[in-house]
Amino acid sequence: MTADESALPASDIAAPVEHLQPVTVKERISAVDILRGFALLGILVINIEAFSLPSIVIFNPLAHGGATGLDLLIWKFDTLFCFEKMMALFSMLFGGGLILMTARAEQINPNFKGFYYRRLMWLLVFGLIHAYLLWWGDILVPYALCGLLLYPMRKKSPRALIIVGICFILFSAAIGIGGGSMMGYVRDSATEAQKKLDAGESISALEQSMLRSWTQVEESDMMGERAVASEIEAFQGDLSSVHQKRVQLSSMMHLQSIPFYIAWRILGLMFVGMGLMKCGFLKGELQLRTYVIWAIVGYIIGLSIVWYGMQTNIDNNFDLIHHLTTGAPLNAIGSVFVAIANASLVIIIYKLGWLTWLLKRLQAVGRMAFSNYIFHTLVFTTIFYAGLGFGLFAHFNRSTLIWFVIGMWVFQLYISPIWLKHFRYGPLEWGWRSLTYWKRQPMRVRAEEE
């Protein structure tokens, strides 16, 4: 699951180029870049499973990847601190990025609106290429689509933005509960209808319809054991089977998941992020005491909600419908608190001047988040997908996969600062700007910018 270039500081935008020049390193907002780098690396903790294992394992460890001992412990940690938490923070930063951009850009050029929408158009293009040619778990497409709705809200108060965002988040949870409840009704009705047939009784037309519907669900390769077997077979197969499965999963994401659930949640998180950026929270401008309070409150409330939802999933043997109606909504709500607590903890460390060596490297990772995000895809689809890659899909448990994550962390924390010593942007950030302006942008760092 993405990268967010639109969360860059306002002075990093040019519209037109001759009037508004890219920001220098000294002008960037360090806390925002650090948070973005932290969130991006945290997202990989979850994405590594989507790269290497059947998609259902993210909420159901019994499906594959190990469900005992260290494997189960890793899954629990991921669920509590990372699953939907890091993406929530990243989405908030994306929304907050619009506030940073417009704060300076509109003062210099009143036509910034057209520039903003052109940027999103190219983000959508990148996302579609990423989804259908590289990896089905792309997040750029929903970011681009949701971003289209942010601009009219840019001048609202922080309070209004946060309230609207919370409403969208709760609405997305309600949609999930409704969809899961409907599926549960179909399953229960089909079960009762089958019992009647087994007892030699007749069933109504409605019961026949329910039975047919649930049978189609069970016989599809979209859930349960069939889904697991289908993904393993496809991603361990040849180039054609990999591509067909990727297109199938991407199409499901774009036609079902995004419009009926993901978009509402992401949009809500973006609105919250706009509010948090406006009030200075994400920029690290508030008092240290405020961040300490939010870290404590966020972890207590958020982890309690997420833990309860996770435990009910375990108690119900990871039943899909229970997950949709209970586990997933609780995690979705709790993840917002945990995301804010995670951000607060990072800002506390930043404001106290601790771990400066690490924060500087996280800042570099965040400055080229788009390139680093796509690099994850290029490396891990090569390792885990067949065809052009090594075909190691479903070969490793979580306790082994964590080493792939750590290896990528070390590499990007090391290489990102080196790259930015010589270049202004990551390669994809540079390409995005050049396409947006229809003009090749300067790439090399000038002496005065260092």
Tab-separated table of C-alpha atoms in Angstrom:
chain	number	residue	atom	x	y	z
A	1	MET	CA	0.000	0.000	0.000
A	2	THR	CA	2.191	4.750	-1.232
A	3	ALA	CA	3.881	7.752	-1.525
A	4	ASP	CA	2.894	11.356	-1.022
A	5	GLU	CA	4.701	14.082	-2.831
A	6	SER	CA	1.814	16.469	-2.420
A	7	ALA	CA	2.612	16.681	1.284
A	8	LEU	CA	5.756	18.609	0.417
A	9	PRO	CA	6.188	22.132	1.806
A	10	ALA	CA	4.445	24.885	-0.081
A	11	SER	CA	7.650	26.439	-1.347
A	12	ASP	CA	8.478	23.199	-3.121
A	13	ILE	CA	5.833	23.960	-5.734
A	14	ALA	CA	6.226	25.984	-8.897
A	15	ALA	CA	3.310	27.488	-10.829
A	16	PRO	CA	4.566	28.918	-13.023
A	17	VAL	CA	8.203	27.880	-12.678
A	18	GLU	CA	9.637	31.339	-13.290
A	19	HIS	CA	7.740	32.842	-10.340
A	20	LEU	CA	7.755	30.090	-7.734
A	21	GLN	CA	10.959	28.115	-7.342
A	22	PRO	CA	11.568	24.813	-5.530
A	23	VAL	CA	12.327	24.954	-1.859
A	24	THR	CA	15.872	24.704	-0.556
A	25	VAL	CA	16.838	22.145	2.066
A	26	LYS	CA	16.966	24.841	4.752
A	27	GLU	CA	13.382	25.923	4.025
A	28	ARG	CA	11.800	22.507	4.410
A	29	ILE	CA	9.711	21.604	7.443
A	30	SER	CA	11.793	18.920	9.115
A	31	ALA	CA	9.050	17.410	11.279
A	32	VAL	CA	6.803	16.776	8.267
A	33	ASP	CA	9.578	15.047	6.310
A	34	ILE	CA	10.531	12.952	9.332
A	35	LEU	CA	6.937	11.851	9.895
A	36	ARG	CA	6.570	10.974	6.221
A	37	GLY	CA	9.736	8.873	6.275
A	38	PHE	CA	8.628	7.161	9.491
A	39	ALA	CA	5.191	6.361	8.058
A	40	LEU	CA	6.592	5.093	4.757
A	41	LEU	CA	8.969	2.640	6.427
A	42	GLY	CA	6.191	1.561	8.786
A	43	ILE	CA	3.877	0.860	5.858
A	44	LEU	CA	6.381	-1.695	4.574
A	45	VAL	CA	5.801	-3.783	7.709
A	46	ILE	CA	2.312	-4.491	6.362
A	47	ASN	CA	3.055	-4.329	2.647
A	48	ILE	CA	5.711	-7.021	2.884
A	49	GLU	CA	2.943	-9.527	3.594
A	50	ALA	CA	0.885	-8.248	0.660
A	51	PHE	CA	3.960	-8.614	-1.562
A	52	SER	CA	4.881	-12.093	-0.414
A	53	LEU	CA	1.764	-13.844	0.930
A	54	PRO	CA	-1.919	-14.230	-0.027
A	55	SER	CA	-3.707	-10.974	0.740
A	56	ILE	CA	-6.077	-12.480	3.296
A	57	VAL	CA	-3.205	-13.142	5.742
A	58	ILE	CA	-3.078	-9.491	6.782
A	59	PHE	CA	-6.117	-10.062	8.997
A	60	ASN	CA	-6.053	-13.875	9.173
A	61	PRO	CA	-2.657	-15.340	10.110
A	62	LEU	CA	-4.101	-18.881	9.931
A	63	ALA	CA	-4.293	-18.591	6.141
A	64	HIS	CA	-0.504	-18.547	5.631
A	65	GLY	CA	2.750	-17.170	6.975
A	66	GLY	CA	2.707	-18.827	10.389
A	67	ALA	CA	0.235	-18.482	13.259
A	68	THR	CA	2.200	-19.707	16.267
A	69	GLY	CA	5.160	-18.582	18.326
A	70	LEU	CA	7.189	-15.723	16.894
A	71	ASP	CA	5.086	-15.581	13.716
A	72	LEU	CA	1.921	-14.934	15.722
A	73	LEU	CA	3.706	-12.429	17.949
A	74	ILE	CA	4.854	-10.491	14.877
A	75	TRP	CA	1.328	-10.533	13.451
A	76	LYS	CA	-0.059	-9.145	16.720
A	77	PHE	CA	2.553	-6.393	16.831
A	78	ASP	CA	1.854	-5.480	13.212
A	79	THR	CA	-1.886	-5.369	13.897
A	80	LEU	CA	-1.533	-3.217	16.991
A	81	PHE	CA	0.994	-0.667	15.764
A	82	CYS	CA	1.141	-0.780	11.962
A	83	PHE	CA	-1.893	-2.180	10.132
A	84	GLU	CA	-3.874	0.893	8.988
A	85	LYS	CA	-1.941	3.028	11.514
A	86	MET	CA	0.985	3.936	9.285
A	87	MET	CA	-1.248	4.400	6.262
A	88	ALA	CA	-3.515	6.593	8.397
A	89	LEU	CA	-0.576	8.835	9.266
A	90	PHE	CA	0.574	8.905	5.644
A	91	SER	CA	-2.921	9.882	4.518
A	92	MET	CA	-3.043	12.664	7.096
A	93	LEU	CA	0.262	13.984	5.768
A	94	PHE	CA	-1.084	13.887	2.223
A	95	GLY	CA	-4.057	16.011	3.238
A	96	GLY	CA	-1.882	18.310	5.309
A	97	GLY	CA	0.371	18.758	2.303
A	98	LEU	CA	-2.341	20.739	0.535
A	99	ILE	CA	-2.322	23.255	3.383
A	100	LEU	CA	1.438	23.638	3.081
A	101	MET	CA	1.271	24.041	-0.693
A	102	THR	CA	-1.516	26.590	-0.816
A	103	ALA	CA	-0.110	28.675	2.046
A	104	ARG	CA	2.599	30.045	-0.243
A	105	ALA	CA	1.620	29.088	-3.780
A	106	GLU	CA	-1.680	31.001	-3.940
A	107	GLN	CA	0.013	34.186	-2.778
A	108	ILE	CA	2.415	33.987	-5.695
A	109	ASN	CA	0.128	32.612	-8.396
A	110	PRO	CA	-3.702	32.692	-8.197
A	111	ASN	CA	-3.873	29.966	-10.875
A	112	PHE	CA	-2.461	27.382	-8.469
A	113	LYS	CA	-5.743	25.458	-8.608
A	114	GLY	CA	-5.078	24.267	-12.148
A	115	PHE	CA	-1.546	23.310	-11.198
A	116	TYR	CA	-2.796	21.299	-8.222
A	117	TYR	CA	-5.223	19.291	-10.349
A	118	ARG	CA	-2.559	18.633	-12.997
A	119	ARG	CA	-0.336	17.176	-10.314
A	120	LEU	CA	-3.127	14.854	-9.237
A	121	MET	CA	-3.776	13.810	-12.832
A	122	TRP	CA	-0.188	12.678	-13.170
A	123	LEU	CA	-0.340	10.970	-9.781
A	124	LEU	CA	-3.349	9.030	-11.071
A	125	VAL	CA	-1.406	8.032	-14.188
A	126	PHE	CA	1.522	6.834	-12.078
A	127	GLY	CA	-0.888	4.932	-9.833
A	128	LEU	CA	-2.641	3.119	-12.683
A	129	ILE	CA	0.713	2.079	-14.162
A	130	HIS	CA	1.856	0.929	-10.741
A	131	ALA	CA	-1.335	-1.036	-10.059
A	132	TYR	CA	-1.753	-2.836	-13.387
A	133	LEU	CA	1.875	-3.363	-14.369
A	134	LEU	CA	3.638	-3.785	-11.028
A	135	TRP	CA	1.549	-4.382	-7.882
A	136	TRP	CA	-2.150	-4.593	-7.106
A	137	GLY	CA	-1.746	-3.025	-3.627
A	138	ASP	CA	-1.145	0.462	-5.042
A	139	ILE	CA	-2.324	3.408	-2.947
A	140	LEU	CA	-1.558	6.193	-5.440
A	141	VAL	CA	-4.842	5.814	-7.325
A	142	PRO	CA	-7.122	6.370	-4.297
A	143	TYR	CA	-4.835	9.189	-3.123
A	144	ALA	CA	-5.155	10.947	-6.476
A	145	LEU	CA	-8.931	10.471	-6.611
A	146	CYS	CA	-9.511	11.572	-3.014
A	147	GLY	CA	-7.138	14.482	-3.488
A	148	LEU	CA	-9.519	15.920	-6.072
A	149	LEU	CA	-11.988	16.705	-3.280
A	150	LEU	CA	-9.553	18.403	-0.904
A	151	TYR	CA	-8.971	21.721	-2.621
A	152	PRO	CA	-12.425	23.288	-1.962
A	153	MET	CA	-11.952	22.574	1.773
A	154	ARG	CA	-8.524	24.197	2.135
A	155	LYS	CA	-9.795	27.386	3.830
A	156	LYS	CA	-12.000	25.718	6.425
A	157	SER	CA	-11.029	25.950	10.076
A	158	PRO	CA	-9.021	23.142	11.719
A	159	ARG	CA	-12.036	22.272	13.858
A	160	ALA	CA	-14.351	21.979	10.851
A	161	LEU	CA	-11.850	19.884	8.896
A	162	ILE	CA	-11.296	17.467	11.755
A	163	ILE	CA	-15.038	17.088	12.409
A	164	VAL	CA	-15.756	16.419	8.726
A	165	GLY	CA	-12.858	13.969	8.626
A	166	ILE	CA	-14.139	12.056	11.649
A	167	CYS	CA	-17.584	11.817	10.047
A	168	PHE	CA	-16.080	10.315	6.890
A	169	ILE	CA	-14.021	7.833	8.923
A	170	LEU	CA	-17.070	6.716	10.907
A	171	PHE	CA	-19.109	6.483	7.716
A	172	SER	CA	-16.507	4.200	6.144
A	173	ALA	CA	-16.642	1.978	9.231
A	174	ALA	CA	-20.442	1.892	8.989
A	175	ILE	CA	-20.216	0.844	5.341
A	176	GLY	CA	-17.929	-2.012	6.322
A	177	ILE	CA	-20.305	-3.123	9.056
A	178	GLY	CA	-23.258	-2.944	6.657
A	179	GLY	CA	-21.508	-4.933	3.960
A	180	GLY	CA	-20.353	-7.558	6.441
A	181	SER	CA	-23.811	-7.817	7.967
A	182	MET	CA	-25.354	-8.321	4.542
A	183	MET	CA	-22.856	-11.052	3.766
A	184	GLY	CA	-23.585	-12.633	7.136
A	185	TYR	CA	-27.317	-12.579	6.415
A	186	VAL	CA	-26.755	-14.319	3.093
A	187	ARG	CA	-24.551	-16.957	4.708
A	188	ASP	CA	-26.975	-17.630	7.557
A	189	SER	CA	-29.935	-17.809	5.183
A	190	ALA	CA	-28.053	-20.169	2.893
A	191	THR	CA	-27.112	-22.374	5.846
A	192	GLU	CA	-30.718	-22.618	6.991
A	193	ALA	CA	-31.883	-23.320	3.442
A	194	GLN	CA	-29.367	-26.131	3.092
A	195	LYS	CA	-30.517	-27.648	6.378
A	196	LYS	CA	-34.090	-27.709	5.070
A	197	LEU	CA	-33.001	-29.367	1.846
A	198	ASP	CA	-31.009	-31.962	3.781
A	199	ALA	CA	-34.119	-32.687	5.848
A	200	GLY	CA	-36.182	-33.145	2.689
A	201	GLU	CA	-38.122	-29.911	3.119
A	202	SER	CA	-38.908	-27.416	0.354
A	203	ILE	CA	-37.465	-23.908	0.381
A	204	SER	CA	-38.815	-20.586	-0.863
A	205	ALA	CA	-37.614	-18.698	-3.915
A	206	LEU	CA	-35.800	-16.236	-1.635
A	207	GLU	CA	-34.036	-19.072	0.165
A	208	GLN	CA	-33.054	-20.581	-3.177
A	209	SER	CA	-31.599	-17.224	-4.201
A	210	MET	CA	-29.646	-16.956	-0.958
A	211	LEU	CA	-28.304	-20.469	-1.366
A	212	ARG	CA	-27.197	-19.794	-4.943
A	213	SER	CA	-25.568	-16.516	-3.939
A	214	TRP	CA	-23.582	-18.044	-1.111
A	215	THR	CA	-22.587	-21.032	-3.225
A	216	GLN	CA	-21.184	-18.647	-5.838
A	217	VAL	CA	-19.203	-16.874	-3.134
A	218	GLU	CA	-17.766	-20.148	-1.831
A	219	GLU	CA	-16.916	-21.390	-5.310
A	220	SER	CA	-15.185	-18.164	-6.303
A	221	ASP	CA	-11.472	-17.634	-5.776
A	222	MET	CA	-12.016	-14.369	-3.892
A	223	MET	CA	-12.136	-15.587	-0.300
A	224	GLY	CA	-11.026	-18.321	2.046
A	225	GLU	CA	-8.969	-21.308	0.984
A	226	ARG	CA	-9.773	-20.809	-2.682
A	227	ALA	CA	-8.411	-17.266	-2.587
A	228	VAL	CA	-5.211	-18.435	-0.920
A	229	ALA	CA	-4.696	-21.257	-3.417
A	230	SER	CA	-5.527	-18.986	-6.354
A	231	GLU	CA	-2.987	-16.316	-5.377
A	232	ILE	CA	-0.224	-18.816	-4.669
A	233	GLU	CA	-0.774	-20.584	-7.972
A	234	ALA	CA	-0.860	-17.323	-9.919
A	235	PHE	CA	2.151	-15.592	-8.380
A	236	GLN	CA	4.248	-18.756	-8.506
A	237	GLY	CA	3.263	-19.343	-12.125
A	238	ASP	CA	4.472	-17.706	-15.319
A	239	LEU	CA	4.453	-14.054	-16.359
A	240	SER	CA	0.962	-14.348	-17.833
A	241	SER	CA	-0.600	-15.783	-14.685
A	242	VAL	CA	1.071	-13.117	-12.539
A	243	HIS	CA	-0.275	-10.368	-14.773
A	244	GLN	CA	-3.795	-11.814	-14.895
A	245	LYS	CA	-4.007	-12.101	-11.108
A	246	ARG	CA	-2.571	-8.612	-10.645
A	247	VAL	CA	-5.152	-7.157	-13.036
A	248	GLN	CA	-7.930	-9.104	-11.307
A	249	LEU	CA	-6.952	-7.871	-7.834
A	250	SER	CA	-6.374	-4.300	-9.034
A	251	SER	CA	-9.758	-4.258	-10.749
A	252	MET	CA	-11.453	-5.459	-7.564
A	253	MET	CA	-9.650	-2.740	-5.643
A	254	HIS	CA	-10.675	0.016	-8.066
A	255	LEU	CA	-14.242	-1.109	-8.744
A	256	GLN	CA	-15.251	-2.394	-5.312
A	257	SER	CA	-12.926	-1.595	-2.404
A	258	ILE	CA	-12.062	2.009	-3.266
A	259	PRO	CA	-15.530	3.414	-4.064
A	260	PHE	CA	-17.378	1.493	-1.333
A	261	TYR	CA	-14.915	1.731	1.554
A	262	ILE	CA	-11.310	2.838	1.049
A	263	ALA	CA	-12.049	6.232	-0.511
A	264	TRP	CA	-14.307	7.314	2.355
A	265	ARG	CA	-11.720	6.406	4.959
A	266	ILE	CA	-8.786	7.958	3.123
A	267	LEU	CA	-10.745	11.132	2.464
A	268	GLY	CA	-11.625	11.386	6.151
A	269	LEU	CA	-8.001	10.923	7.162
A	270	MET	CA	-6.913	13.572	4.667
A	271	PHE	CA	-9.387	16.067	6.104
A	272	VAL	CA	-8.121	15.298	9.621
A	273	GLY	CA	-4.584	15.807	8.352
A	274	MET	CA	-5.520	19.180	6.877
A	275	GLY	CA	-6.890	20.232	10.246
A	276	LEU	CA	-3.851	18.939	12.143
A	277	MET	CA	-1.519	20.744	9.746
A	278	LYS	CA	-3.436	23.994	10.057
A	279	CYS	CA	-3.234	23.960	13.842
A	280	GLY	CA	0.504	23.185	13.712
A	281	PHE	CA	0.320	19.662	15.139
A	282	LEU	CA	1.983	17.850	12.219
A	283	LYS	CA	4.608	20.584	11.868
A	284	GLY	CA	5.760	20.079	15.454
A	285	GLU	CA	4.802	23.628	16.424
A	286	LEU	CA	2.771	22.851	19.554
A	287	GLN	CA	4.140	22.600	23.084
A	288	LEU	CA	5.947	19.428	24.090
A	289	ARG	CA	3.338	18.827	26.787
A	290	THR	CA	0.609	18.610	24.114
A	291	TYR	CA	2.414	15.848	22.265
A	292	VAL	CA	3.071	13.927	25.483
A	293	ILE	CA	-0.632	14.042	26.346
A	294	TRP	CA	-1.679	12.936	22.872
A	295	ALA	CA	0.871	10.118	22.849
A	296	ILE	CA	-0.458	8.774	26.160
A	297	VAL	CA	-4.152	9.271	25.351
A	298	GLY	CA	-3.767	8.004	21.794
A	299	TYR	CA	-2.017	4.804	22.797
A	300	ILE	CA	-4.358	4.066	25.705
A	301	ILE	CA	-7.560	4.585	23.711
A	302	GLY	CA	-6.311	3.383	20.347
A	303	LEU	CA	-4.495	0.261	21.473
A	304	SER	CA	-7.404	-0.708	23.729
A	305	ILE	CA	-9.845	-0.542	20.810
A	306	VAL	CA	-7.506	-2.307	18.391
A	307	TRP	CA	-6.598	-4.984	20.937
A	308	TYR	CA	-10.252	-5.759	21.610
A	309	GLY	CA	-11.013	-6.018	17.912
A	310	MET	CA	-7.979	-8.227	17.339
A	311	GLN	CA	-8.873	-10.498	20.253
A	312	THR	CA	-12.452	-10.937	19.046
A	313	ASN	CA	-11.085	-11.990	15.652
A	314	ILE	CA	-8.885	-14.561	17.368
A	315	ASP	CA	-11.767	-15.805	19.541
A	316	ASN	CA	-13.933	-16.225	16.417
A	317	ASN	CA	-11.200	-18.127	14.590
A	318	PHE	CA	-10.700	-15.205	12.158
A	319	ASP	CA	-14.144	-15.592	10.646
A	320	LEU	CA	-14.343	-13.201	7.678
A	321	ILE	CA	-17.820	-11.885	8.459
A	322	HIS	CA	-16.976	-11.274	12.105
A	323	HIS	CA	-13.882	-9.425	10.929
A	324	LEU	CA	-15.937	-7.225	8.606
A	325	THR	CA	-18.611	-6.415	11.183
A	326	THR	CA	-16.460	-6.134	14.320
A	327	GLY	CA	-12.704	-6.543	14.001
A	328	ALA	CA	-12.153	-4.287	10.989
A	329	PRO	CA	-14.322	-1.349	12.174
A	330	LEU	CA	-12.704	-1.388	15.600
A	331	ASN	CA	-9.260	-1.446	14.037
A	332	ALA	CA	-10.196	1.358	11.645
A	333	ILE	CA	-11.325	3.614	14.481
A	334	GLY	CA	-8.572	2.677	16.895
A	335	SER	CA	-5.924	3.144	14.217
A	336	VAL	CA	-6.637	6.891	14.056
A	337	PHE	CA	-5.722	7.272	17.734
A	338	VAL	CA	-2.641	5.088	17.365
A	339	ALA	CA	-1.533	7.024	14.267
A	340	ILE	CA	-1.762	10.317	16.167
A	341	ALA	CA	0.074	8.743	19.107
A	342	ASN	CA	2.810	7.471	16.775
A	343	ALA	CA	3.175	10.945	15.260
A	344	SER	CA	3.266	12.492	18.741
A	345	LEU	CA	6.016	10.110	19.856
A	346	VAL	CA	8.164	10.903	16.816
A	347	ILE	CA	7.689	14.662	17.317
A	348	ILE	CA	8.555	14.311	21.020
A	349	ILE	CA	11.846	12.665	20.066
A	350	TYR	CA	12.426	15.390	17.468
A	351	LYS	CA	11.693	18.267	19.871
A	352	LEU	CA	13.914	16.781	22.591
A	353	GLY	CA	16.803	16.415	20.152
A	354	TRP	CA	17.095	12.662	20.650
A	355	LEU	CA	18.293	10.216	17.977
A	356	THR	CA	19.230	13.033	15.610
A	357	TRP	CA	21.281	10.650	13.463
A	358	LEU	CA	18.169	8.550	12.838
A	359	LEU	CA	15.779	11.466	12.385
A	360	LYS	CA	18.017	13.029	9.739
A	361	ARG	CA	17.935	9.786	7.796
A	362	LEU	CA	14.156	9.470	8.213
A	363	GLN	CA	13.879	13.026	6.925
A	364	ALA	CA	15.787	12.047	3.781
A	365	VAL	CA	13.575	8.988	3.275
A	366	GLY	CA	10.528	11.239	3.609
A	367	ARG	CA	11.822	13.785	1.134
A	368	MET	CA	11.918	11.131	-1.586
A	369	ALA	CA	8.970	9.053	-0.361
A	370	PHE	CA	7.477	8.551	-3.834
A	371	SER	CA	10.679	7.001	-5.200
A	372	ASN	CA	11.233	4.922	-2.067
A	373	TYR	CA	7.651	3.629	-2.172
A	374	ILE	CA	7.926	2.467	-5.778
A	375	PHE	CA	11.360	1.016	-5.033
A	376	HIS	CA	9.693	-1.286	-2.493
A	377	THR	CA	7.473	-2.589	-5.273
A	378	LEU	CA	10.283	-3.090	-7.770
A	379	VAL	CA	12.448	-5.005	-5.311
A	380	PHE	CA	9.835	-7.171	-3.647
A	381	THR	CA	7.779	-8.090	-6.701
A	382	THR	CA	11.064	-9.176	-8.286
A	383	ILE	CA	11.822	-11.353	-5.291
A	384	PHE	CA	8.377	-12.827	-4.720
A	385	TYR	CA	6.626	-12.909	-8.121
A	386	ALA	CA	7.366	-15.428	-10.835
A	387	GLY	CA	7.764	-14.563	-14.508
A	388	LEU	CA	10.416	-11.842	-14.473
A	389	GLY	CA	11.213	-12.472	-10.801
A	390	PHE	CA	12.351	-15.303	-8.545
A	391	GLY	CA	8.880	-16.666	-7.745
A	392	LEU	CA	9.344	-16.931	-3.975
A	393	PHE	CA	5.717	-16.036	-3.223
A	394	ALA	CA	4.394	-17.869	-0.114
A	395	HIS	CA	7.818	-19.348	0.648
A	396	PHE	CA	8.516	-17.475	3.897
A	397	ASN	CA	6.876	-17.015	7.281
A	398	ARG	CA	6.547	-13.665	9.037
A	399	SER	CA	9.577	-14.313	11.221
A	400	THR	CA	11.693	-14.511	8.059
A	401	LEU	CA	9.930	-11.724	6.171
A	402	ILE	CA	10.778	-9.246	8.916
A	403	TRP	CA	14.412	-9.483	7.827
A	404	PHE	CA	13.449	-8.317	4.347
A	405	VAL	CA	11.822	-5.299	5.988
A	406	ILE	CA	14.828	-4.520	8.161
A	407	GLY	CA	17.135	-4.899	5.174
A	408	MET	CA	15.092	-2.402	3.159
A	409	TRP	CA	14.969	-0.001	6.092
A	410	VAL	CA	18.741	-0.051	6.475
A	411	PHE	CA	19.287	0.400	2.749
A	412	GLN	CA	16.926	3.350	2.343
A	413	LEU	CA	18.027	5.049	5.559
A	414	TYR	CA	21.583	4.809	4.249
A	415	ILE	CA	21.145	5.601	0.568
A	416	SER	CA	18.506	8.381	0.751
A	417	PRO	CA	20.791	10.959	2.442
A	418	ILE	CA	23.571	10.130	-0.018
A	419	TRP	CA	21.251	10.631	-2.986
A	420	LEU	CA	20.001	13.959	-1.662
A	421	LYS	CA	23.532	15.246	-1.225
A	422	HIS	CA	23.760	15.325	-5.009
A	423	PHE	CA	20.172	15.672	-6.216
A	424	ARG	CA	17.248	17.881	-5.234
A	425	TYR	CA	14.634	15.132	-5.494
A	426	GLY	CA	14.211	11.423	-5.832
A	427	PRO	CA	14.028	10.269	-9.475
A	428	LEU	CA	10.246	9.876	-9.487
A	429	GLU	CA	9.701	13.178	-7.695
A	430	TRP	CA	11.793	14.801	-10.429
A	431	GLY	CA	9.801	13.048	-13.150
A	432	TRP	CA	6.511	14.088	-11.562
A	433	ARG	CA	7.533	17.743	-11.497
A	434	SER	CA	8.871	17.668	-15.022
A	435	LEU	CA	5.656	16.139	-16.351
A	436	THR	CA	3.503	18.569	-14.400
A	437	TYR	CA	5.359	21.617	-15.732
A	438	TRP	CA	5.960	20.081	-19.173
A	439	LYS	CA	9.516	21.232	-18.649
A	440	ARG	CA	12.596	19.408	-17.464
A	441	GLN	CA	13.333	20.484	-13.897
A	442	PRO	CA	16.837	21.059	-12.478
A	443	MET	CA	18.007	17.952	-10.663
A	444	ARG	CA	21.491	18.635	-9.345
A	445	VAL	CA	21.900	20.372	-5.975
A	446	ARG	CA	23.529	23.781	-6.242
A	447	ALA	CA	26.172	24.780	-3.727
A	448	GLU	CA	23.939	27.417	-2.122
A	449	GLU	CA	21.203	24.827	-1.459
A	450	GLU	CA	23.420	22.488	0.536
